[in-house]
mmCIF file of C-alpha atoms in Angstrom:
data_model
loop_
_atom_site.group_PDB
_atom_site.id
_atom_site.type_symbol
_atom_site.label_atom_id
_atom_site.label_comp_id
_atom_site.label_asym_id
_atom_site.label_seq_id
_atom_site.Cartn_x
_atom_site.Cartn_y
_atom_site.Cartn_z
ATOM 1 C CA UNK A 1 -0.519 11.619 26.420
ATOM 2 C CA UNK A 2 -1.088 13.747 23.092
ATOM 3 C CA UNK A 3 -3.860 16.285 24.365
ATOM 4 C CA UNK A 4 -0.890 18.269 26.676
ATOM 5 C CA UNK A 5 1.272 18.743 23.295
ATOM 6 C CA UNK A 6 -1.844 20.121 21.658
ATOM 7 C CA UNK A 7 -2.600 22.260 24.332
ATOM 8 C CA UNK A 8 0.731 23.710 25.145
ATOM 9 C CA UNK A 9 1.101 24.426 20.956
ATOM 10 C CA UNK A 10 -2.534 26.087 21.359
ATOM 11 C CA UNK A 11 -2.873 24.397 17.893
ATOM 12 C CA UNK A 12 -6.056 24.834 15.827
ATOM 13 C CA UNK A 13 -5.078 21.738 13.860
ATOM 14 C CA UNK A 14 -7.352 18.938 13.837
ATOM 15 C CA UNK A 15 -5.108 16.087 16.038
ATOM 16 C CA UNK A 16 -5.518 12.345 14.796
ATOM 17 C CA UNK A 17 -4.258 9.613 17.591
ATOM 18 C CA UNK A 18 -1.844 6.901 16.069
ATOM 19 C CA UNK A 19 -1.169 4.196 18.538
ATOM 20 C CA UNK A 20 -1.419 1.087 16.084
ATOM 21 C CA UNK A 21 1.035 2.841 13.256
ATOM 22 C CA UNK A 22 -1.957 2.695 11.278
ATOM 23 C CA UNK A 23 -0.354 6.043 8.569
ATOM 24 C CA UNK A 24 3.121 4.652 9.211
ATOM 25 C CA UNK A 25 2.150 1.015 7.742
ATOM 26 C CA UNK A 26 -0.339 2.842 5.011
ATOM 27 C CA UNK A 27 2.332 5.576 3.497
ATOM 28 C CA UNK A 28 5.113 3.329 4.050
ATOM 29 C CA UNK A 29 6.656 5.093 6.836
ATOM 30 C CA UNK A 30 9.816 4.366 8.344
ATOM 31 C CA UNK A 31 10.417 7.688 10.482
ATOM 32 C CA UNK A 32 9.179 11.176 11.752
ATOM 33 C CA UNK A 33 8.435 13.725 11.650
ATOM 34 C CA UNK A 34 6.598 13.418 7.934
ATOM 35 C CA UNK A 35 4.791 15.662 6.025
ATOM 36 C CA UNK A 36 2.102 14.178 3.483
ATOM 37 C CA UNK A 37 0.598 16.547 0.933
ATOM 38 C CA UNK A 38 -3.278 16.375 -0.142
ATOM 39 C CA UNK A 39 -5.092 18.460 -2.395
ATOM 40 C CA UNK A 40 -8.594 19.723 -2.212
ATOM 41 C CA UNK A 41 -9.793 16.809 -4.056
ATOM 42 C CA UNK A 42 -8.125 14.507 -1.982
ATOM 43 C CA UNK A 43 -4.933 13.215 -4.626
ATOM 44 C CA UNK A 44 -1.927 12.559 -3.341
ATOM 45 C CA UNK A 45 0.170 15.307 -4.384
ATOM 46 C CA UNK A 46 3.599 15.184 -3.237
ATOM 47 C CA UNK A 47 5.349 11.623 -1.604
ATOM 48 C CA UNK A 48 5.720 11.389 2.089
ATOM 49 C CA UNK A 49 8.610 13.710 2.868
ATOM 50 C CA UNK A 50 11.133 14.405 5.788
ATOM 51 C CA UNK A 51 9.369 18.011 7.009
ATOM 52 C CA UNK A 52 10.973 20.161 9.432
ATOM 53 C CA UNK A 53 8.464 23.289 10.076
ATOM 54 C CA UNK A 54 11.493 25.014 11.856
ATOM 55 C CA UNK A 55 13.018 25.566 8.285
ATOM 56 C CA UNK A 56 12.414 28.799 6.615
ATOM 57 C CA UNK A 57 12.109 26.662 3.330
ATOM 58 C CA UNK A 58 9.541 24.422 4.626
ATOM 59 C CA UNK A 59 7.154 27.157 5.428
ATOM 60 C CA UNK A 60 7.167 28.683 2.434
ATOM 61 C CA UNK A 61 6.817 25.729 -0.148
ATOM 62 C CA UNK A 62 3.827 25.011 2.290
ATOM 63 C CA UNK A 63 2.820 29.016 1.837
ATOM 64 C CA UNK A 64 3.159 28.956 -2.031
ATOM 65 C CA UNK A 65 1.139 25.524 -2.189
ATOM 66 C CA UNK A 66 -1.793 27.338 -0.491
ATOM 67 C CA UNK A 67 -1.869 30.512 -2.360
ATOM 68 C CA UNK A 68 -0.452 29.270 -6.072
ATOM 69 C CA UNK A 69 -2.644 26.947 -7.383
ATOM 70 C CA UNK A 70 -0.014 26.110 -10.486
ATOM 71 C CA UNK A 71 2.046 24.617 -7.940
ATOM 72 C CA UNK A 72 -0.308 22.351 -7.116
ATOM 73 C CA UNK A 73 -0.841 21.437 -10.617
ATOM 74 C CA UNK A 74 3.317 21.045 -10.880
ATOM 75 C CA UNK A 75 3.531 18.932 -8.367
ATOM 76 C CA UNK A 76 0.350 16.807 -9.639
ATOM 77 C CA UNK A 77 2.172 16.057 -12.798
ATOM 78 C CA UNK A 78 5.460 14.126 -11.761
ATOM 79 C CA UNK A 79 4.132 12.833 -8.981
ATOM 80 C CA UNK A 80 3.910 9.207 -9.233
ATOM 81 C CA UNK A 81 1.449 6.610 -7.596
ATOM 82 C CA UNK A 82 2.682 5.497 -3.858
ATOM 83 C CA UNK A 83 3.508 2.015 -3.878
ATOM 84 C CA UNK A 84 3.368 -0.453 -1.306
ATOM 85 C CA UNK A 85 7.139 -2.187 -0.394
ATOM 86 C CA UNK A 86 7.036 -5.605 -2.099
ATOM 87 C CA UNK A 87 10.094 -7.101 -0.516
ATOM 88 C CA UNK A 88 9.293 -9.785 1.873
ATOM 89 C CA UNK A 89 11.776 -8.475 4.582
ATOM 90 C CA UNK A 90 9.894 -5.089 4.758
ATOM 91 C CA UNK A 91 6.754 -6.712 4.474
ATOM 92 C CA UNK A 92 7.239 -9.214 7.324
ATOM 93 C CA UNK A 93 8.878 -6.312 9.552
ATOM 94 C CA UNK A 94 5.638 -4.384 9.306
ATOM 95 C CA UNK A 95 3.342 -7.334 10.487
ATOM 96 C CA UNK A 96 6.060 -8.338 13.102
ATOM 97 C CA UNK A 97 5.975 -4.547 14.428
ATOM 98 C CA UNK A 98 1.785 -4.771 14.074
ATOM 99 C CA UNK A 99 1.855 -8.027 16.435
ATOM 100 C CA UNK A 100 3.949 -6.196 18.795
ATOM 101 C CA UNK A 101 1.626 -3.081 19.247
ATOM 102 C CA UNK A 102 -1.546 -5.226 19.541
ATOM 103 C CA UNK A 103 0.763 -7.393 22.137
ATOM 104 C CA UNK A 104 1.818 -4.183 23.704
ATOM 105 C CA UNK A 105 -2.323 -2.839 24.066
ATOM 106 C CA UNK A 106 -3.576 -6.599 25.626
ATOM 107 C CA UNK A 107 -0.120 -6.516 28.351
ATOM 108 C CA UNK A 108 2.353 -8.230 27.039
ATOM 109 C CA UNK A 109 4.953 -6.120 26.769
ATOM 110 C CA UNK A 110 7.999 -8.689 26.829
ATOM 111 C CA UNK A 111 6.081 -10.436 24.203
ATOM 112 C CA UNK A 112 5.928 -7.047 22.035
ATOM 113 C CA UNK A 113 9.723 -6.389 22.283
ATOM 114 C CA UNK A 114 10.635 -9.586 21.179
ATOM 115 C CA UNK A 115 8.471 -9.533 17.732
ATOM 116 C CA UNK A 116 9.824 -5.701 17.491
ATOM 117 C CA UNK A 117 13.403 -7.084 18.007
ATOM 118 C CA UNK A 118 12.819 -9.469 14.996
ATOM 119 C CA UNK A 119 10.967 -7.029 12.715
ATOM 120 C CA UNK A 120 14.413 -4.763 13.672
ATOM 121 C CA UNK A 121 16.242 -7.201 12.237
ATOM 122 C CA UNK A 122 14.445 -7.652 9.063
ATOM 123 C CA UNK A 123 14.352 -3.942 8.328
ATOM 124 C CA UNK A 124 17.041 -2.164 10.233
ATOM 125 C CA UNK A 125 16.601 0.873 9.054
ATOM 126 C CA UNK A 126 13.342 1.147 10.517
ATOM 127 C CA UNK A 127 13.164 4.355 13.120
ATOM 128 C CA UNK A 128 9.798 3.675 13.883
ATOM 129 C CA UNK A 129 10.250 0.203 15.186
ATOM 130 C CA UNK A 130 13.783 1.296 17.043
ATOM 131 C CA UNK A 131 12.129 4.150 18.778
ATOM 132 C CA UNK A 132 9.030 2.194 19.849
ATOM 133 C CA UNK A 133 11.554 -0.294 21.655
ATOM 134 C CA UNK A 134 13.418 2.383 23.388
ATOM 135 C CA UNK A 135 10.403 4.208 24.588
ATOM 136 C CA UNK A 136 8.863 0.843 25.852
ATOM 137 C CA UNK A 137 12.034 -0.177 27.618
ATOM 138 C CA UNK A 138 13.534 2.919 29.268
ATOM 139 C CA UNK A 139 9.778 5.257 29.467
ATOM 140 C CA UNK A 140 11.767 7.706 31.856
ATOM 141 C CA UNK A 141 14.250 8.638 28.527
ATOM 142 C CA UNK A 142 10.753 9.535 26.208
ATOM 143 C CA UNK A 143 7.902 10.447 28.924
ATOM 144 C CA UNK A 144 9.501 12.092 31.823
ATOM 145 C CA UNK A 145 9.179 15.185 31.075
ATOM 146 C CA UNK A 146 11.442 16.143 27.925
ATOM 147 C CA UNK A 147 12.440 13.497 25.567
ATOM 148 C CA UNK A 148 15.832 13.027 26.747
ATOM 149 C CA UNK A 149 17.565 13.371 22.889
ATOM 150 C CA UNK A 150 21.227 12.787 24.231
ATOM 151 C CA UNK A 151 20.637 9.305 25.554
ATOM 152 C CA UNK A 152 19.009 8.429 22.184
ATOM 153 C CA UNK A 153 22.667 9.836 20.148
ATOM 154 C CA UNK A 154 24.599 7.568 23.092
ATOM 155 C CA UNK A 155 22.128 4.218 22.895
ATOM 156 C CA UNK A 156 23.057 4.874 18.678
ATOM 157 C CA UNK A 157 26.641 4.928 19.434
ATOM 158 C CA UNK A 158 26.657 1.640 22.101
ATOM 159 C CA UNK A 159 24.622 -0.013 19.587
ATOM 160 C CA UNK A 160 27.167 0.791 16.765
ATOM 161 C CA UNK A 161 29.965 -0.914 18.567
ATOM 162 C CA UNK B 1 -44.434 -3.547 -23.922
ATOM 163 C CA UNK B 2 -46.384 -1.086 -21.755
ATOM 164 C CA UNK B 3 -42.659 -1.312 -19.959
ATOM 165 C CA UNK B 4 -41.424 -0.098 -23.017
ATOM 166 C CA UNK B 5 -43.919 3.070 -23.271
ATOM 167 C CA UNK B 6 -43.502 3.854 -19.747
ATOM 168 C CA UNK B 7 -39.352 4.087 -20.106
ATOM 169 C CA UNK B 8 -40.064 5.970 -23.497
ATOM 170 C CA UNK B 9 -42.234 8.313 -21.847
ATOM 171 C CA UNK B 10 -39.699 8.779 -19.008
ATOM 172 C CA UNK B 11 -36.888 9.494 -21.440
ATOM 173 C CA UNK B 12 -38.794 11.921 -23.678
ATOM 174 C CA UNK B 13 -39.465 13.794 -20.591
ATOM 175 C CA UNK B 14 -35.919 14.027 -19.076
ATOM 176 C CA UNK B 15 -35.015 15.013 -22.114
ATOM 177 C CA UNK B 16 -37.501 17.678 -22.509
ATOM 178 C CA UNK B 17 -35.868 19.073 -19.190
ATOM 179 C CA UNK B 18 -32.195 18.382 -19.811
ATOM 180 C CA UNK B 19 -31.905 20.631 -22.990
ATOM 181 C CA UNK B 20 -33.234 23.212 -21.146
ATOM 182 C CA UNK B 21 -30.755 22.868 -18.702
ATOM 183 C CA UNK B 22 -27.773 22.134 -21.472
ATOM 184 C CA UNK B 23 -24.780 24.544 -20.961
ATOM 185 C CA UNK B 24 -21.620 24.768 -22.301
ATOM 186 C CA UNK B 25 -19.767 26.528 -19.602
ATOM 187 C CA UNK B 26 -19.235 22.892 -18.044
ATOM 188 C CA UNK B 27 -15.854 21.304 -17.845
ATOM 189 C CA UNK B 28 -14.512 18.365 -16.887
ATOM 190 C CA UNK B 29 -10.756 17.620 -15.785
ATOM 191 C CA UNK B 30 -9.843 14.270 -15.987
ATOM 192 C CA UNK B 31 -7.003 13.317 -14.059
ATOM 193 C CA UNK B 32 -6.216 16.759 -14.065
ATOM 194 C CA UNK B 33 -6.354 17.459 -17.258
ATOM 195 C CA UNK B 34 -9.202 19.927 -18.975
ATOM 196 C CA UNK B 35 -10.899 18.169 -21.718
ATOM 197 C CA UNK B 36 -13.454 19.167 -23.853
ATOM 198 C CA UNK B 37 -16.432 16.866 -25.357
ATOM 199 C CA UNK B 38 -18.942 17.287 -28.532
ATOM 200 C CA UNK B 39 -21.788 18.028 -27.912
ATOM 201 C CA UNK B 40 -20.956 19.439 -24.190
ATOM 202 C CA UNK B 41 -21.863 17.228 -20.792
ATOM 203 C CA UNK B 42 -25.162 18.355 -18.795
ATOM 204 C CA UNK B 43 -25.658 19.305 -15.533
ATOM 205 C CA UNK B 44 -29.160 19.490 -14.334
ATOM 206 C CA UNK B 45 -30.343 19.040 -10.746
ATOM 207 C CA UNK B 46 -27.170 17.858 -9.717
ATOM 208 C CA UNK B 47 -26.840 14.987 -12.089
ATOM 209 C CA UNK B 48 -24.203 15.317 -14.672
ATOM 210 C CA UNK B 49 -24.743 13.304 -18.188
ATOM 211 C CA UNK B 50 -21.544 13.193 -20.751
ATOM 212 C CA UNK B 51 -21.705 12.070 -24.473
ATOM 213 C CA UNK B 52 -20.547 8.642 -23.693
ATOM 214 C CA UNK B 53 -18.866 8.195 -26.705
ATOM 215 C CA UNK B 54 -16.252 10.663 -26.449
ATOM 216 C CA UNK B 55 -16.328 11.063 -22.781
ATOM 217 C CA UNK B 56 -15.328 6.703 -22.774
ATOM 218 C CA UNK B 57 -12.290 7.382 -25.133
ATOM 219 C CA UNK B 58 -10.760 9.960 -23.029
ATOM 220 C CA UNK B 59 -11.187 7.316 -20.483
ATOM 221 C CA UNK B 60 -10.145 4.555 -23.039
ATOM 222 C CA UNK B 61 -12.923 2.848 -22.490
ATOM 223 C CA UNK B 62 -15.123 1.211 -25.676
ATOM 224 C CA UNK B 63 -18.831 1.674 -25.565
ATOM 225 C CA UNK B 64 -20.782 -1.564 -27.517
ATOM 226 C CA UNK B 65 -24.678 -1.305 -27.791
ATOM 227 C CA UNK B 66 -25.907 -5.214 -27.836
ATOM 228 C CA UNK B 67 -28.814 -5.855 -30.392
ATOM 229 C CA UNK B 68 -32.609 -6.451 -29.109
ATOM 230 C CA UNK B 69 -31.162 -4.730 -26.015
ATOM 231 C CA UNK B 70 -31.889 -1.586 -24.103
ATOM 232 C CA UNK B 71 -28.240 -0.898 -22.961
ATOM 233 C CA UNK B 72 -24.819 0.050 -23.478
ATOM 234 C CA UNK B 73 -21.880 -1.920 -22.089
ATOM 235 C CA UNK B 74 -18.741 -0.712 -21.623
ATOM 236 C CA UNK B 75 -15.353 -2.644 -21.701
ATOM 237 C CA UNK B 76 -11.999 -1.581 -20.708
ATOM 238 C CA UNK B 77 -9.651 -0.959 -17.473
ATOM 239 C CA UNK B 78 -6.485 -2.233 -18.923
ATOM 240 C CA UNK B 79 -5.368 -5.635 -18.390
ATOM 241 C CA UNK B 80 -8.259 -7.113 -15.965
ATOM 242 C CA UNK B 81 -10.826 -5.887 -19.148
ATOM 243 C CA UNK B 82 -14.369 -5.428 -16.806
ATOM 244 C CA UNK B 83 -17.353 -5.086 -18.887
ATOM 245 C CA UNK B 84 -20.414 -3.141 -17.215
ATOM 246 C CA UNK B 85 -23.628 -2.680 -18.700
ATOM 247 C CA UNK B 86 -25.528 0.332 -17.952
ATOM 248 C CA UNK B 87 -29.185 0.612 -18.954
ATOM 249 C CA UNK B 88 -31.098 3.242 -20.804
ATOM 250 C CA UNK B 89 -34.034 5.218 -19.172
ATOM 251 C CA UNK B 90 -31.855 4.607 -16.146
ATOM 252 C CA UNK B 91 -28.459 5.524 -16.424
ATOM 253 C CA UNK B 92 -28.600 6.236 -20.069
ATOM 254 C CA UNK B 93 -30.762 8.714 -22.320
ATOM 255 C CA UNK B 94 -30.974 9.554 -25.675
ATOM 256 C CA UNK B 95 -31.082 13.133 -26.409
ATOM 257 C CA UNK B 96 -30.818 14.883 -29.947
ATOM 258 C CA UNK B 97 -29.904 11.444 -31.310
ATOM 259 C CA UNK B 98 -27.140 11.626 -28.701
ATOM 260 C CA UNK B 99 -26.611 8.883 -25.997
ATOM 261 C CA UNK B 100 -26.141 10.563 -22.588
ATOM 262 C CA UNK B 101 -24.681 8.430 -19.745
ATOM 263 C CA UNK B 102 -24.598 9.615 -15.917
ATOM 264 C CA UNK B 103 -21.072 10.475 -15.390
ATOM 265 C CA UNK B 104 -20.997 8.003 -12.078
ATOM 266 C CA UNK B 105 -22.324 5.115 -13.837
ATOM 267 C CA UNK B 106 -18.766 5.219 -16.002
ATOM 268 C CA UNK B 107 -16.796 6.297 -14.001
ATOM 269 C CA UNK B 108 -17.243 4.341 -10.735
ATOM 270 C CA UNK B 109 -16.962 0.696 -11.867
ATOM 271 C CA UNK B 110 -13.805 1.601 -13.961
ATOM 272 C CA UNK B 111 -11.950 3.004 -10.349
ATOM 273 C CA UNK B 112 -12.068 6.317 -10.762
ATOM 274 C CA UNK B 113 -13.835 9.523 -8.185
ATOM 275 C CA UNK B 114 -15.593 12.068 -9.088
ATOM 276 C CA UNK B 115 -14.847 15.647 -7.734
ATOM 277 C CA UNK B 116 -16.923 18.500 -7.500
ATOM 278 C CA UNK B 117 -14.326 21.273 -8.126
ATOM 279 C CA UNK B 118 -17.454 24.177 -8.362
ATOM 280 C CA UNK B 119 -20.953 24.648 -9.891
ATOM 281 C CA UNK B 120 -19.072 24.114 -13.084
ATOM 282 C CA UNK B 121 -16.248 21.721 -12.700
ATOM 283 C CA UNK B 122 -15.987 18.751 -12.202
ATOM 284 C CA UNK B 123 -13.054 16.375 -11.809
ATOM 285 C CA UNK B 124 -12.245 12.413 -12.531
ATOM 286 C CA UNK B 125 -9.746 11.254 -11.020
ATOM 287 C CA UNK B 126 -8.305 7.570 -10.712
ATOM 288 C CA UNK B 127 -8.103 6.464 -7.275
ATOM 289 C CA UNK B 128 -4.712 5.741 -7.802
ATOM 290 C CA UNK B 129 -3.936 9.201 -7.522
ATOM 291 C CA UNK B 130 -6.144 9.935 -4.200
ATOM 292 C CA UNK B 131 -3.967 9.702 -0.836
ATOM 293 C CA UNK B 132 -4.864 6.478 0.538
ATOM 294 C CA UNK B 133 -7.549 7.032 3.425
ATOM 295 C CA UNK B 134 -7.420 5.129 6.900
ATOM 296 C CA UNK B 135 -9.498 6.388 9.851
ATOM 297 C CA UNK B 136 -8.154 7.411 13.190
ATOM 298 C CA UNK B 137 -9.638 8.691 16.234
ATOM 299 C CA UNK B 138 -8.893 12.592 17.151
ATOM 300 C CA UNK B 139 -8.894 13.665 20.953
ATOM 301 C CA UNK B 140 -12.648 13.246 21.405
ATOM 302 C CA UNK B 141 -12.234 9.848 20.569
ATOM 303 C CA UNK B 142 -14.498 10.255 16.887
ATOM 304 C CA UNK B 143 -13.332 8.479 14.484
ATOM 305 C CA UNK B 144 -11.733 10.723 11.580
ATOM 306 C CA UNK B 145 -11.449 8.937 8.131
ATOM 307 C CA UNK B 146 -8.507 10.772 5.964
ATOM 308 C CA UNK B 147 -11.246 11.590 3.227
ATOM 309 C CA UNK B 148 -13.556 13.494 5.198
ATOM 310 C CA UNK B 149 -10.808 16.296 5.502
ATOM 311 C CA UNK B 150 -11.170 16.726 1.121
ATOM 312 C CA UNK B 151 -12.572 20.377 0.297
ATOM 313 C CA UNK B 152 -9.408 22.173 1.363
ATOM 314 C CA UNK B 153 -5.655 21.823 1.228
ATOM 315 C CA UNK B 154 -4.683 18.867 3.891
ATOM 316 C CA UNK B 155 -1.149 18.536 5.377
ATOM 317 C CA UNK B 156 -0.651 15.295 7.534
ATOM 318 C CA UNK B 157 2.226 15.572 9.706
ATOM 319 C CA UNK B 158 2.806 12.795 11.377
ATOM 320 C CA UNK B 159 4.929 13.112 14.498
ATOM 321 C CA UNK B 160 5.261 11.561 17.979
ATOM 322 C CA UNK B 161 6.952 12.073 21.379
ATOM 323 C CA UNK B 162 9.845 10.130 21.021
#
């Protein structure tokens, strides 16, 4: 499913393959696209952040991190360790949504929507878990050919009411 | 007591070879810091020794050396105090009346990495501040742990079709 996207983007990017939400659950994830920063030595050296490569801005706080090593050393110095979510509701959602992938791998896929519906309700605010729902229920609006961006905005709306 | 001669004998001769080696164009960074030790750290075949004195304060760590004993222990790492000893001849050598301690034999029980910035450099820093690693397969199906990418600039971007 991923190696087309890699393809098409002729990227030279190493590609890493998700399915279990294993960097959503460890940097506390609860939407993408997100950028995580890592130095040469391997710290930590901005927070997960909302990235949008399309934005002028974006590209060149990436550009000055490569070429000015100061910044690096800026951003080292208020950044703060990342902490894991200690409130239970969170912290239930993400096993809930765990149990549903690893139902969702071994076939049971009604099973999976029904822990993902629960772990919805315990952190609604989640886009990760919403979006996994959607794309297991209606596949055509996320895998047939373009992801069909529209029906997500009108599913938000329906759900609203 | 032959023991004794032997590890005497092995220490004299370390020695011997570390202060040829001694340099004081070595630094250290910890936690990205640069800090600066008397008498200098020592780099010889790829092992690095500090002064363990001052290199344990900057890590506010406190060195004790038990009587009848042929260590040092040292005690810190906040509020669950550890104490590890770490034994001379092995880890520890005495050179110009100065104690000498391999850097990883500090820094590793206390939580912290070591870094090989260049030749000269080297870094400590608390795993705290390292991006937390997980592994994940890439396309060929190897797995890929997070650290192994560490000798250049990493951005993760995680995205997905949806």
């Amino acid at each position: 499913m991923v190696k087309p996207w890699h393809d098409k983007a002729n990227a030279e990017f190493t590609t890493l393959i998700d399915s279990q939400n294993i960097s959503g659950n460890t940097y506390n994830l609860k939407a993408i696209p997100y950028g995580i920063m890592i130095d040469e030595a391997g710290r930590l050296v901005k927070h997960p952040f909302n990235i949008n490569v399309a934005k002028k801005e974006t590209i060149k706080m990436l550009e000055t991190w490569l070429s000015d090593p100061t910044y690096n050393t800026r951003l080292l110095r208020d950044i703060t360790p990342l902490k894991k979510s200690e409130n239970p509701k969170v912290i239930e959602a993400n096993a809930r949504f765990q149990l549903g992938l690893t139902l969702l791998k071994i076939g049971k896929k009604q099973e999976a929507i029904i822990e993902w519906r629960k772990a919805l309700e315990l952190d609604p605010k989640n886009w990760l878990i919403h979006k996994q729902i959607w794309a297991v229920e209606h596949p055509d609006k996320f895998y047939d050919g373009n992801v069909d961006y529209g029906w997500q905005k009108e599913q938000l709306e329906a759900e609203k009411k | 007591m032959i023991k004794l001669i032997f590890t005497a004998c092995l220490m004299m001769s370390f020695a011997v070879g570390l202060q040829a080696a001694q340099t004081d164009k070595i630094q250290i960074l910890i936690n990205n810091q640069p800090t600066t030790f008397s008498p200098a750290p020592i780099s010889k075949d790829g092992v690095w020794l500090v002064p363990i004195e001052p290199f344990c304060k900057q890590l506010e760590l406190k060195v004790e050396y038990p009587d009848s004993t042929e260590m040092a222990v040292i005690c810190g790492g906040g509020e669950a105090e550890l104490c590890v000893p770490i034994n001379f001849g092995e880890d520890v050598f005495s050179i110009n009346n100065v104690n000498y301690a391999k850097i990883e034999s500090i820094t590793q029980p206390f939580g912290y990495e070591i870094y090989k910035s260049s030749e000269t450099q080297l870094e400590v820093i608390h795993r705290e501040q390292l991006a937390p690693n997980f592994t994940l397969p890439d396309l060929e199906d190897n797995p890929r742990p997070l650290k192994s990418f560490r000798g250049k600039k990493t951005l993760l971007y995680i995205w997905g079709s949806w």
